[in-house]
Amino acid sequence: MATATSPFFSPPQIVPSVPAVRGLPFLGNMLEFRKDRLALHDLAAEVGPIARFQILHVPVYSVNDADLAHEVLVEKDASFKKSAGLSFLMPLLGEGLLTSEGEVHKKHRKLLAPAFAPKRLAAYGEVMVEETRRQLATWHRGKHVDLSHEMMEMTLAIAGRTMFDADVRGDASTVGTGLEMAMRSMLASITSPLQVPYSWPLPRHQQMRRAVKMLDAVVYRMIADGRAANRDKGDVLSMLLLARDEEGTGLTDPQVRDEVMTLLLAGHETTANALTWTWYELGRNPAALARLEEELTHVLGGRAVTAEDLPNLPWTAAVIDEALRLHPPAYQTGREATCDVTIGAHRLPERSIVVINIRGIHRRADYFPAPLAFRPERMLAEHKKARPRHHYLPFGAGSRVCIGSHFALMEAQLSLATMVAGARVRPTVTTVVPEPLVTLRPKGGLPAIVELKV
Ligand code: HEM
């Protein structure tokens, strides 16, 4: 929801020293922004490491350089908050980890951190493999599937069981539809020339309300079940329900609800898209797939994969890392300056919006030679060491770095290993158009055929 102090209502001064993408009078780059945000970022990347485009009267600074991104996200982190664009997600996420600021964010991050520690995650491995096998059981030779849909269903089931110890497969379509509606409503709000309060009864606001109602019904039910159980079941929800601060105060149901909703949104859709893009690239790169099959046969010899196997599956990890480079589900991340701040050679005034073009940075030829080629070998340890770490940021960086990155990588590796060892699936398209919703997904899904089922 835009507020009176938001940059949408009272935009900061334009910084003329930052080179600009050419735009129309009054509209600026609004039309390109609405039609193809990825192309607009690409245009900005051609203009310079930091370039300015204009959404109506609001200047946006697109950062396409790893050093400058590091400056924004890490070195000068204290001079920024999350960008106003996310405020459209507030009705859905409330004050969850993704959207909260300051002390609330710090406190909740501390509360949630132990739930994502590598040691605790190891226990989730079994569920990840089990749910992948359940998905695999619905496939048969010759079946046509939409891999995008399959991955969403599977990661939602994994999120449900590992985070909330609940079987949400029955609710998958409600939750999936609810999240999709919420994201579409948010995009409609961001790209609308008409910025109005959320209380106005516009169709996009009504769509968000319907989405929230659908999702609330599922999430509050999970909370009620968790409260009734009143013990640590090893999942994130029971940890949240039992957590107490120094004064012995716990989280209220609405606070827990916000965190649960955040983890559902941030956790399942991103990983599902990462896996879908991985399938897409494996379909186009048979040699990479063959090497993956070889690694799995060699290490597993037909048995089910476990979390302990992961250190011995470097190619599996590299395939996922490389897919995350080319198609980062979180293709950009935004910030708003809370004070005047210098980035590179430019002094940006308070309330300036800065967008880190993660996908653009990952596709720079000076960071990753032949950037559009899918080459998992560049993600193997010996090549990684030779590269500055901050050139690769699929999970962001700094104080707001993804809390679920280890969870996501473990899930993606275990699921991919299970699926590739259990079936041969071939996407039936060789090119797809990326659709930048809140996360980056293939437009229209990823149609595929199951060629072989082990
Ligand atoms: C491949 C999968 C994933 C990708 C690409 C991804 C990417 C990201 C990125 C880029 C951010 C930082 C956003 C920013 O800078 O503002 C982020 C934050 C976050 N992610 Fe993930 N994520 C993934 C999976 C997950 C999973 C599995 C979970 C939870 C189970 C999760 C929960 C979160 C949360 C709660 C935040 C907010 C952290 C904070 O602000 O303190 N993510 N994610």
GROMACS .gro file of C-alpha atoms and ligand atoms in nm:
model
  497
    1MET     CA    1   0.000   0.000   0.000
    2ALA     CA    2   0.147   0.331  -0.098
    3THR     CA    3   0.159   0.587   0.184
    4ALA     CA    4   0.194   0.964   0.173
    5THR     CA    5   0.570   0.939   0.230
    6SER     CA    6   0.620   0.665  -0.026
    7PRO     CA    7   0.832   0.749  -0.330
    8PHE     CA    8   0.524   0.683  -0.544
    9PHE     CA    9   0.349   0.988  -0.396
   10SER     CA   10   0.642   1.217  -0.329
   11PRO     CA   11   0.933   1.104  -0.544
   12PRO     CA   12   1.287   1.215  -0.460
   13GLN     CA   13   1.491   1.447  -0.681
   14ILE     CA   14   1.631   1.285  -0.994
   15VAL     CA   15   2.010   1.237  -0.990
   16PRO     CA   16   2.115   1.360  -1.335
   17SER     CA   17   2.470   1.218  -1.308
   18VAL     CA   18   2.325   0.866  -1.337
   19PRO     CA   19   2.282   0.787  -1.708
   20ALA     CA   20   1.920   0.741  -1.811
   21VAL     CA   21   1.735   0.492  -2.028
   22ARG     CA   22   1.551   0.689  -2.291
   23GLY     CA   23   1.178   0.726  -2.220
   24LEU     CA   24   0.862   0.913  -2.316
   25PRO     CA   25   0.755   1.249  -2.175
   26PHE     CA   26   0.537   1.204  -1.864
   27LEU     CA   27   0.518   0.822  -1.891
   28GLY     CA   28   0.894   0.773  -1.874
   29ASN     CA   29   0.957   0.397  -1.918
   30MET     CA   30   0.619   0.291  -1.783
   31LEU     CA   31   0.519   0.111  -2.103
   32GLU     CA   32   0.838  -0.098  -2.119
   33PHE     CA   33   0.809  -0.165  -1.745
   34ARG     CA   34   0.458  -0.300  -1.790
   35LYS     CA   35   0.533  -0.493  -2.108
   36ASP     CA   36   0.872  -0.649  -2.035
   37ARG     CA   37   1.061  -0.567  -1.715
   38LEU     CA   38   1.347  -0.800  -1.806
   39ALA     CA   39   1.404  -0.614  -2.133
   40LEU     CA   40   1.395  -0.282  -1.949
   41HIS     CA   41   1.667  -0.403  -1.711
   42ASP     CA   42   1.867  -0.526  -2.011
   43LEU     CA   43   1.837  -0.180  -2.165
   44ALA     CA   44   1.952  -0.023  -1.839
   45ALA     CA   45   2.248  -0.263  -1.827
   46GLU     CA   46   2.355  -0.136  -2.170
   47VAL     CA   47   2.344   0.222  -2.043
   48GLY     CA   48   2.578   0.164  -1.749
   49PRO     CA   49   2.662  -0.023  -1.426
   50ILE     CA   50   2.403   0.197  -1.259
   51ALA     CA   51   2.134   0.343  -1.481
   52ARG     CA   52   1.815   0.532  -1.425
   53PHE     CA   53   1.474   0.463  -1.563
   54GLN     CA   54   1.155   0.639  -1.488
   55ILE     CA   55   0.815   0.500  -1.389
   56LEU     CA   56   0.597   0.804  -1.453
   57HIS     CA   57   0.753   1.064  -1.219
   58VAL     CA   58   0.942   0.814  -1.003
   59PRO     CA   59   1.311   0.755  -1.079
   60VAL     CA   60   1.437   0.398  -1.034
   61TYR     CA   61   1.810   0.317  -1.023
   62SER     CA   62   1.893  -0.017  -1.179
   63VAL     CA   63   2.221  -0.166  -1.055
   64ASN     CA   64   2.392  -0.405  -1.295
   65ASP     CA   65   2.730  -0.428  -1.131
   66ALA     CA   66   2.836  -0.674  -0.860
   67ASP     CA   67   3.054  -0.422  -0.670
   68LEU     CA   68   2.775  -0.164  -0.661
   69ALA     CA   69   2.524  -0.431  -0.559
   70HIS     CA   70   2.755  -0.526  -0.274
   71GLU     CA   71   2.773  -0.161  -0.173
   72VAL     CA   72   2.392  -0.139  -0.156
   73LEU     CA   73   2.316  -0.476   0.002
   74VAL     CA   74   2.613  -0.521   0.235
   75GLU     CA   75   2.839  -0.220   0.293
   76LYS     CA   76   2.565   0.045   0.310
   77ASP     CA   77   2.285  -0.185   0.415
   78ALA     CA   78   2.203   0.044   0.708
   79SER     CA   79   2.110   0.327   0.468
   80PHE     CA   80   1.835   0.124   0.301
   81LYS     CA   81   1.508  -0.052   0.375
   82LYS     CA   82   1.310  -0.291   0.158
   83SER     CA   83   1.159  -0.109  -0.138
   84ALA     CA   84   0.808   0.030  -0.155
   85GLY     CA   85   0.722  -0.225  -0.425
   86LEU     CA   86   0.697  -0.493  -0.157
   87SER     CA   87   0.439  -0.293   0.033
   88PHE     CA   88   0.179  -0.424  -0.209
   89LEU     CA   89   0.242  -0.767  -0.057
   90MET     CA   90   0.169  -0.642   0.296
   91PRO     CA   91  -0.195  -0.759   0.299
   92LEU     CA   92  -0.064  -1.108   0.234
   93LEU     CA   93   0.260  -1.115   0.430
   94GLY     CA   94   0.191  -0.859   0.704
   95GLU     CA   95   0.504  -0.814   0.912
   96GLY     CA   96   0.673  -1.141   0.820
   97LEU     CA   97   1.048  -1.172   0.775
   98LEU     CA   98   1.046  -1.066   0.410
   99THR     CA   99   0.857  -0.740   0.463
  100SER     CA  100   0.931  -0.632   0.823
  101GLU     CA  101   1.191  -0.372   0.912
  102GLY     CA  102   1.414  -0.267   1.199
  103GLU     CA  103   1.366  -0.423   1.542
  104VAL     CA  104   1.075  -0.649   1.438
  105HIS     CA  105   1.285  -0.793   1.156
  106LYS     CA  106   1.589  -0.838   1.378
  107LYS     CA  107   1.389  -1.010   1.650
  108HIS     CA  108   1.205  -1.246   1.416
  109ARG     CA  109   1.519  -1.328   1.217
  110LYS     CA  110   1.681  -1.434   1.546
  111LEU     CA  111   1.377  -1.642   1.635
  112LEU     CA  112   1.367  -1.820   1.300
  113ALA     CA  113   1.742  -1.868   1.246
  114PRO     CA  114   1.780  -2.189   1.452
  115ALA     CA  115   1.503  -2.350   1.246
  116PHE     CA  116   1.718  -2.309   0.934
  117ALA     CA  117   2.052  -2.410   1.081
  118PRO     CA  118   2.220  -2.682   0.868
  119LYS     CA  119   2.201  -2.935   1.153
  120ARG     CA  120   1.825  -2.903   1.187
  121LEU     CA  121   1.780  -2.907   0.810
  122ALA     CA  122   1.950  -3.243   0.776
  123ALA     CA  123   1.644  -3.397   0.943
  124TYR     CA  124   1.422  -3.265   0.663
  125GLY     CA  125   1.611  -3.455   0.394
  126GLU     CA  126   1.400  -3.767   0.431
  127VAL     CA  127   1.075  -3.575   0.386
  128MET     CA  128   1.213  -3.403   0.077
  129VAL     CA  129   1.297  -3.736  -0.085
  130GLU     CA  130   0.969  -3.895   0.026
  131GLU     CA  131   0.755  -3.616  -0.118
  132THR     CA  132   0.952  -3.621  -0.443
  133ARG     CA  133   0.888  -3.994  -0.470
  134ARG     CA  134   0.517  -3.933  -0.411
  135GLN     CA  135   0.520  -3.692  -0.703
  136LEU     CA  136   0.716  -3.938  -0.914
  137ALA     CA  137   0.459  -4.207  -0.837
  138THR     CA  138   0.198  -4.006  -1.031
  139TRP     CA  139   0.413  -4.022  -1.348
  140HIS     CA  140   0.409  -4.305  -1.598
  141ARG     CA  141   0.579  -4.365  -1.928
  142GLY     CA  142   0.427  -4.152  -2.205
  143LYS     CA  143   0.252  -3.915  -1.963
  144HIS     CA  144   0.245  -3.549  -2.059
  145VAL     CA  145   0.317  -3.324  -1.763
  146ASP     CA  146   0.366  -2.956  -1.701
  147LEU     CA  147   0.691  -2.957  -1.506
  148SER     CA  148   0.623  -2.611  -1.369
  149HIS     CA  149   0.298  -2.734  -1.213
  150GLU     CA  150   0.457  -3.060  -1.094
  151MET     CA  151   0.741  -2.875  -0.921
  152MET     CA  152   0.501  -2.629  -0.753
  153GLU     CA  153   0.286  -2.911  -0.618
  154MET     CA  154   0.589  -3.099  -0.490
  155THR     CA  155   0.768  -2.806  -0.322
  156LEU     CA  156   0.444  -2.698  -0.158
  157ALA     CA  157   0.401  -3.046  -0.013
  158ILE     CA  158   0.762  -3.035   0.111
  159ALA     CA  159   0.711  -2.689   0.263
  160GLY     CA  160   0.393  -2.807   0.433
  161ARG     CA  161   0.555  -3.107   0.597
  162THR     CA  162   0.896  -2.969   0.685
  163MET     CA  163   0.784  -2.630   0.805
  164PHE     CA  164   0.447  -2.705   0.952
  165ASP     CA  165   0.442  -3.081   0.991
  166ALA     CA  166   0.119  -3.076   0.796
  167ASP     CA  167   0.012  -3.260   0.487
  168VAL     CA  168  -0.098  -2.974   0.263
  169ARG     CA  169  -0.127  -3.178  -0.055
  170GLY     CA  170  -0.503  -3.164  -0.015
  171ASP     CA  171  -0.478  -2.784   0.005
  172ALA     CA  172  -0.221  -2.749  -0.271
  173SER     CA  173  -0.457  -2.609  -0.529
  174THR     CA  174  -0.614  -2.363  -0.282
  175VAL     CA  175  -0.272  -2.244  -0.170
  176GLY     CA  176  -0.130  -2.241  -0.523
  177THR     CA  177  -0.426  -2.045  -0.659
  178GLY     CA  178  -0.422  -1.808  -0.362
  179LEU     CA  179  -0.051  -1.729  -0.401
  180GLU     CA  180  -0.088  -1.681  -0.776
  181MET     CA  181  -0.383  -1.442  -0.730
  182ALA     CA  182  -0.189  -1.245  -0.468
  183MET     CA  183   0.112  -1.209  -0.696
  184ARG     CA  184  -0.096  -1.099  -0.992
  185SER     CA  185  -0.274  -0.842  -0.776
  186MET     CA  186   0.060  -0.709  -0.653
  187LEU     CA  187   0.195  -0.675  -1.005
  188ALA     CA  188  -0.121  -0.499  -1.120
  189SER     CA  189  -0.073  -0.253  -0.834
  190ILE     CA  190   0.295  -0.188  -0.904
  191THR     CA  191   0.245  -0.136  -1.275
  192SER     CA  192  -0.073   0.068  -1.250
  193PRO     CA  193  -0.052   0.437  -1.332
  194LEU     CA  194  -0.318   0.485  -1.063
  195GLN     CA  195  -0.164   0.461  -0.715
  196VAL     CA  196  -0.442   0.455  -0.459
  197PRO     CA  197  -0.489   0.327  -0.103
  198TYR     CA  198  -0.562  -0.044  -0.055
  199SER     CA  199  -0.902   0.043   0.095
  200TRP     CA  200  -1.029   0.148  -0.249
  201PRO     CA  201  -1.249  -0.128  -0.396
  202LEU     CA  202  -1.053  -0.182  -0.717
  203PRO     CA  203  -1.061  -0.527  -0.883
  204ARG     CA  204  -0.692  -0.584  -0.802
  205HIS     CA  205  -0.753  -0.508  -0.433
  206GLN     CA  206  -1.054  -0.737  -0.427
  207GLN     CA  207  -0.843  -1.008  -0.588
  208MET     CA  208  -0.585  -0.967  -0.309
  209ARG     CA  209  -0.858  -0.985  -0.044
  210ARG     CA  210  -0.994  -1.306  -0.193
  211ALA     CA  211  -0.643  -1.453  -0.204
  212VAL     CA  212  -0.575  -1.360   0.159
  213LYS     CA  213  -0.906  -1.513   0.269
  214MET     CA  214  -0.830  -1.842   0.091
  215LEU     CA  215  -0.479  -1.861   0.233
  216ASP     CA  216  -0.578  -1.750   0.584
  217ALA     CA  217  -0.823  -2.038   0.610
  218VAL     CA  218  -0.542  -2.290   0.548
  219VAL     CA  219  -0.275  -2.118   0.758
  220TYR     CA  220  -0.489  -2.046   1.066
  221ARG     CA  221  -0.594  -2.410   1.060
  222MET     CA  222  -0.227  -2.515   1.070
  223ILE     CA  223  -0.167  -2.277   1.362
  224ALA     CA  224  -0.465  -2.413   1.553
  225ASP     CA  225  -0.338  -2.770   1.499
  226GLY     CA  226   0.010  -2.663   1.618
  227ARG     CA  227  -0.125  -2.491   1.931
  228ALA     CA  228  -0.333  -2.798   2.012
  229ALA     CA  229  -0.026  -3.024   1.983
  230ASN     CA  230   0.176  -2.784   2.208
  231ARG     CA  231   0.516  -2.953   2.162
  232ASP     CA  232   0.824  -2.922   1.943
  233LYS     CA  233   0.754  -3.148   1.649
  234GLY     CA  234   1.083  -3.047   1.488
  235ASP     CA  235   0.917  -2.815   1.236
  236VAL     CA  236   0.939  -2.438   1.200
  237LEU     CA  237   0.584  -2.376   1.314
  238SER     CA  238   0.616  -2.546   1.651
  239MET     CA  239   0.941  -2.359   1.705
  240LEU     CA  240   0.758  -2.031   1.636
  241LEU     CA  241   0.469  -2.125   1.862
  242LEU     CA  242   0.699  -2.215   2.150
  243ALA     CA  243   0.949  -1.929   2.103
  244ARG     CA  244   0.975  -1.674   2.385
  245ASP     CA  245   1.174  -1.350   2.402
  246GLU     CA  246   1.377  -1.232   2.704
  247GLU     CA  247   1.058  -1.120   2.879
  248GLY     CA  248   0.897  -1.456   2.821
  249THR     CA  249   0.652  -1.318   2.564
  250GLY     CA  250   0.552  -1.539   2.272
  251LEU     CA  251   0.423  -1.455   1.927
  252THR     CA  252   0.052  -1.394   1.875
  253ASP     CA  253  -0.146  -1.596   1.621
  254PRO     CA  254  -0.142  -1.309   1.367
  255GLN     CA  255   0.236  -1.275   1.406
  256VAL     CA  256   0.284  -1.647   1.355
  257ARG     CA  257   0.043  -1.628   1.061
  258ASP     CA  258   0.259  -1.359   0.894
  259GLU     CA  259   0.574  -1.571   0.927
  260VAL     CA  260   0.399  -1.884   0.806
  261MET     CA  261   0.257  -1.702   0.501
  262THR     CA  262   0.600  -1.556   0.428
  263LEU     CA  263   0.771  -1.894   0.442
  264LEU     CA  264   0.502  -2.047   0.221
  265LEU     CA  265   0.541  -1.775  -0.040
  266ALA     CA  266   0.919  -1.729  -0.020
  267GLY     CA  267   0.989  -2.097   0.023
  268HIS     CA  268   0.792  -2.301  -0.226
  269GLU     CA  269   0.752  -2.091  -0.539
  270THR     CA  270   1.121  -1.996  -0.564
  271THR     CA  271   1.247  -2.352  -0.527
  272ALA     CA  272   0.983  -2.484  -0.768
  273ASN     CA  273   1.097  -2.233  -1.030
  274ALA     CA  274   1.462  -2.319  -0.969
  275LEU     CA  275   1.383  -2.685  -1.039
  276THR     CA  276   1.169  -2.605  -1.343
  277TRP     CA  277   1.449  -2.397  -1.497
  278THR     CA  278   1.691  -2.678  -1.418
  279TRP     CA  279   1.473  -2.922  -1.615
  280TYR     CA  280   1.453  -2.672  -1.898
  281GLU     CA  281   1.832  -2.646  -1.923
  282LEU     CA  282   1.884  -3.022  -1.888
  283GLY     CA  283   1.642  -3.068  -2.179
  284ARG     CA  284   1.855  -2.838  -2.391
  285ASN     CA  285   2.188  -2.980  -2.273
  286PRO     CA  286   2.187  -3.360  -2.306
  287ALA     CA  287   2.557  -3.388  -2.217
  288ALA     CA  288   2.495  -3.222  -1.880
  289LEU     CA  289   2.201  -3.459  -1.820
  290ALA     CA  290   2.409  -3.764  -1.916
  291ARG     CA  291   2.683  -3.660  -1.671
  292LEU     CA  292   2.419  -3.615  -1.401
  293GLU     CA  293   2.273  -3.962  -1.464
  294GLU     CA  294   2.624  -4.105  -1.454
  295GLU     CA  295   2.705  -3.938  -1.122
  296LEU     CA  296   2.383  -4.062  -0.966
  297THR     CA  297   2.432  -4.420  -1.089
  298HIS     CA  298   2.791  -4.419  -0.969
  299VAL     CA  299   2.724  -4.276  -0.621
  300LEU     CA  300   2.380  -4.420  -0.545
  301GLY     CA  301   2.380  -4.742  -0.746
  302GLY     CA  302   2.000  -4.749  -0.749
  303ARG     CA  303   1.931  -4.674  -0.382
  304ALA     CA  304   1.747  -4.363  -0.259
  305VAL     CA  305   1.954  -4.049  -0.211
  306THR     CA  306   2.005  -3.908   0.141
  307ALA     CA  307   2.135  -3.576   0.274
  308GLU     CA  308   2.467  -3.750   0.358
  309ASP     CA  309   2.521  -3.821  -0.013
  310LEU     CA  310   2.515  -3.455  -0.113
  311PRO     CA  311   2.889  -3.383  -0.063
  312ASN     CA  312   2.954  -3.669  -0.308
  313LEU     CA  313   2.725  -3.526  -0.577
  314PRO     CA  314   2.915  -3.218  -0.697
  315TRP     CA  315   2.770  -3.227  -1.051
  316THR     CA  316   2.413  -3.236  -0.916
  317ALA     CA  317   2.488  -2.924  -0.711
  318ALA     CA  318   2.665  -2.753  -1.001
  319VAL     CA  319   2.369  -2.814  -1.235
  320ILE     CA  320   2.137  -2.640  -0.990
  321ASP     CA  321   2.379  -2.356  -0.919
  322GLU     CA  322   2.419  -2.290  -1.290
  323ALA     CA  323   2.041  -2.292  -1.347
  324LEU     CA  324   2.013  -2.040  -1.060
  325ARG     CA  325   2.272  -1.823  -1.234
  326LEU     CA  326   2.096  -1.814  -1.571
  327HIS     CA  327   1.742  -1.805  -1.435
  328PRO     CA  328   1.748  -1.669  -1.080
  329PRO     CA  329   1.390  -1.701  -0.950
  330ALA     CA  330   1.448  -1.385  -0.745
  331TYR     CA  331   1.562  -1.200  -1.057
  332GLN     CA  332   1.581  -0.862  -0.883
  333THR     CA  333   1.562  -0.716  -0.538
  334GLY     CA  334   1.464  -0.363  -0.445
  335ARG     CA  335   1.566  -0.118  -0.175
  336GLU     CA  336   1.464   0.233  -0.075
  337ALA     CA  337   1.722   0.478   0.065
  338THR     CA  338   1.637   0.587   0.421
  339CYS     CA  339   1.885   0.877   0.401
  340ASP     CA  340   2.106   1.040   0.139
  341VAL     CA  341   2.362   0.780   0.037
  342THR     CA  342   2.655   0.759  -0.205
  343ILE     CA  343   2.659   0.460  -0.439
  344GLY     CA  344   2.959   0.445  -0.670
  345ALA     CA  345   3.015   0.805  -0.777
  346HIS     CA  346   2.655   0.912  -0.725
  347ARG     CA  347   2.483   1.074  -0.429
  348LEU     CA  348   2.128   0.934  -0.416
  349PRO     CA  349   1.875   1.129  -0.208
  350GLU     CA  350   1.660   0.977   0.064
  351ARG     CA  351   1.365   0.770  -0.070
  352SER     CA  352   1.550   0.680  -0.392
  353ILE     CA  353   1.450   0.337  -0.520
  354VAL     CA  354   1.736   0.107  -0.614
  355VAL     CA  355   1.679  -0.224  -0.790
  356ILE     CA  356   1.957  -0.482  -0.797
  357ASN     CA  357   1.935  -0.660  -1.133
  358ILE     CA  358   2.045  -1.003  -1.008
  359ARG     CA  359   1.974  -1.174  -1.342
  360GLY     CA  360   2.164  -0.904  -1.531
  361ILE     CA  361   2.468  -0.936  -1.302
  362HIS     CA  362   2.464  -1.315  -1.350
  363ARG     CA  363   2.464  -1.266  -1.727
  364ARG     CA  364   2.762  -1.032  -1.751
  365ALA     CA  365   3.026  -1.166  -1.989
  366ASP     CA  366   3.311  -1.018  -1.781
  367TYR     CA  367   3.194  -1.218  -1.477
  368PHE     CA  368   3.082  -1.534  -1.656
  369PRO     CA  369   3.236  -1.586  -2.003
  370ALA     CA  370   2.982  -1.703  -2.265
  371PRO     CA  371   2.715  -1.599  -2.014
  372LEU     CA  372   2.414  -1.743  -2.196
  373ALA     CA  373   2.565  -2.092  -2.219
  374PHE     CA  374   2.461  -2.349  -1.958
  375ARG     CA  375   2.795  -2.469  -1.819
  376PRO     CA  376   2.764  -2.637  -1.478
  377GLU     CA  377   3.142  -2.691  -1.471
  378ARG     CA  378   3.189  -2.324  -1.385
  379MET     CA  379   3.009  -2.395  -1.056
  380LEU     CA  380   3.247  -2.675  -0.950
  381ALA     CA  381   3.465  -2.590  -0.649
  382GLU     CA  382   3.789  -2.530  -0.839
  383HIS     CA  383   3.626  -2.272  -1.073
  384LYS     CA  384   3.422  -2.111  -0.797
  385LYS     CA  385   3.737  -2.036  -0.598
  386ALA     CA  386   3.877  -1.830  -0.883
  387ARG     CA  387   3.576  -1.597  -0.887
  388PRO     CA  388   3.480  -1.318  -0.645
  389ARG     CA  389   3.191  -1.455  -0.441
  390HIS     CA  390   2.971  -1.150  -0.480
  391HIS     CA  391   2.944  -1.197  -0.859
  392TYR     CA  392   2.686  -1.467  -0.785
  393LEU     CA  393   2.390  -1.370  -0.569
  394PRO     CA  394   2.079  -1.583  -0.633
  395PHE     CA  395   1.996  -1.559  -0.262
  396GLY     CA  396   2.078  -1.188  -0.224
  397ALA     CA  397   2.336  -1.062   0.027
  398GLY     CA  398   2.374  -0.873   0.353
  399SER     CA  399   2.135  -0.863   0.647
  400ARG     CA  400   1.836  -0.960   0.428
  401VAL     CA  401   2.006  -1.254   0.258
  402CYS     CA  402   1.774  -1.552   0.209
  403ILE     CA  403   1.726  -1.735   0.537
  404GLY     CA  404   1.621  -2.047   0.346
  405SER     CA  405   1.917  -2.079   0.107
  406HIS     CA  406   2.055  -2.401   0.261
  407PHE     CA  407   1.705  -2.543   0.281
  408ALA     CA  408   1.641  -2.455  -0.085
  409LEU     CA  409   1.969  -2.598  -0.216
  410MET     CA  410   1.929  -2.917  -0.019
  411GLU     CA  411   1.572  -2.959  -0.140
  412ALA     CA  412   1.661  -2.887  -0.502
  413GLN     CA  413   1.954  -3.131  -0.498
  414LEU     CA  414   1.767  -3.414  -0.326
  415SER     CA  415   1.458  -3.371  -0.545
  416LEU     CA  416   1.652  -3.348  -0.868
  417ALA     CA  417   1.861  -3.654  -0.779
  418THR     CA  418   1.546  -3.851  -0.694
  419MET     CA  419   1.365  -3.752  -1.012
  420VAL     CA  420   1.656  -3.804  -1.251
  421ALA     CA  421   1.737  -4.142  -1.096
  422GLY     CA  422   1.370  -4.243  -1.115
  423ALA     CA  423   1.257  -4.121  -1.455
  424ARG     CA  424   1.365  -3.976  -1.788
  425VAL     CA  425   1.164  -3.664  -1.858
  426ARG     CA  426   1.206  -3.453  -2.169
  427PRO     CA  427   1.068  -3.102  -2.205
  428THR     CA  428   0.878  -3.084  -2.534
  429VAL     CA  429   0.979  -2.723  -2.597
  430THR     CA  430   1.330  -2.589  -2.644
  431THR     CA  431   1.256  -2.224  -2.584
  432VAL     CA  432   1.029  -2.063  -2.329
  433VAL     CA  433   0.960  -1.701  -2.249
  434PRO     CA  434   1.053  -1.602  -1.894
  435GLU     CA  435   0.768  -1.438  -1.707
  436PRO     CA  436   0.882  -1.202  -1.432
  437LEU     CA  437   0.602  -1.219  -1.177
  438VAL     CA  438   0.723  -1.180  -0.820
  439THR     CA  439   0.959  -1.463  -0.913
  440LEU     CA  440   1.083  -1.560  -1.256
  441ARG     CA  441   0.896  -1.850  -1.411
  442PRO     CA  442   0.850  -1.992  -1.761
  443LYS     CA  443   0.546  -1.833  -1.919
  444GLY     CA  444   0.277  -2.093  -1.981
  445GLY     CA  445   0.467  -2.359  -1.783
  446LEU     CA  446   0.711  -2.621  -1.908
  447PRO     CA  447   0.539  -2.901  -2.103
  448ALA     CA  448   0.726  -3.230  -2.095
  449ILE     CA  449   0.685  -3.601  -2.160
  450VAL     CA  450   0.787  -3.885  -1.929
  451GLU     CA  451   0.994  -4.109  -2.158
  452LEU     CA  452   1.102  -4.368  -1.909
  453LYS     CA  453   1.002  -4.465  -1.558
  454VAL     CA  454   1.240  -4.676  -1.351
  455HEM     C1  455   1.585  -2.131  -0.494
  455HEM     C2  456   1.512  -2.088  -0.395
  455HEM     C3  457   1.520  -1.951  -0.335
  455HEM     C4  458   1.567  -1.834  -0.389
  455HEM     C5  459   1.625  -1.812  -0.527
  455HEM     C6  460   1.552  -1.733  -0.286
  455HEM     C7  461   1.594  -1.602  -0.301
  455HEM     C8  462   1.586  -1.507  -0.201
  455HEM     C9  463   1.643  -1.375  -0.209
  455HEM    C10  464   1.718  -1.316  -0.328
  455HEM    C11  465   1.615  -1.312  -0.093
  455HEM    C12  466   1.659  -1.173  -0.053
  455HEM    C13  467   1.557  -1.071  -0.088
  455HEM    C14  468   1.607  -0.931  -0.064
  455HEM     O1  469   1.723  -0.902  -0.082
  455HEM     O2  470   1.527  -0.847  -0.033
  455HEM    C15  471   1.539  -1.403  -0.010
  455HEM    C16  472   1.490  -1.374   0.115
  455HEM    C17  473   1.416  -1.461   0.190
  455HEM     N1  474   1.391  -1.592   0.161
  455HEM    FE1  475   1.453  -1.694   0.000
  455HEM     N2  476   1.495  -1.789  -0.176
  455HEM    C18  477   1.475  -1.922  -0.200
  455HEM    C19  478   1.422  -2.015  -0.113
  455HEM    C20  479   1.373  -1.988   0.011
  455HEM    C21  480   1.319  -2.084   0.103
  455HEM    C22  481   1.314  -2.235   0.077
  455HEM    C23  482   1.275  -2.016   0.212
  455HEM    C24  483   1.210  -2.065   0.337
  455HEM    C25  484   1.191  -2.187   0.365
  455HEM    C26  485   1.302  -1.876   0.188
  455HEM    C27  486   1.269  -1.774   0.275
  455HEM    C28  487   1.314  -1.645   0.262
  455HEM    C29  488   1.285  -1.541   0.359
  455HEM    C30  489   1.200  -1.556   0.485
  455HEM    C31  490   1.350  -1.426   0.315
  455HEM    C32  491   1.354  -1.290   0.384
  455HEM    C33  492   1.479  -1.284   0.470
  455HEM    C34  493   1.495  -1.152   0.543
  455HEM     O3  494   1.460  -1.047   0.491
  455HEM     O4  495   1.549  -1.157   0.654
  455HEM     N3  496   1.363  -1.863   0.066
  455HEM     N4  497   1.525  -1.523  -0.078
   0.00000   0.00000   0.00000
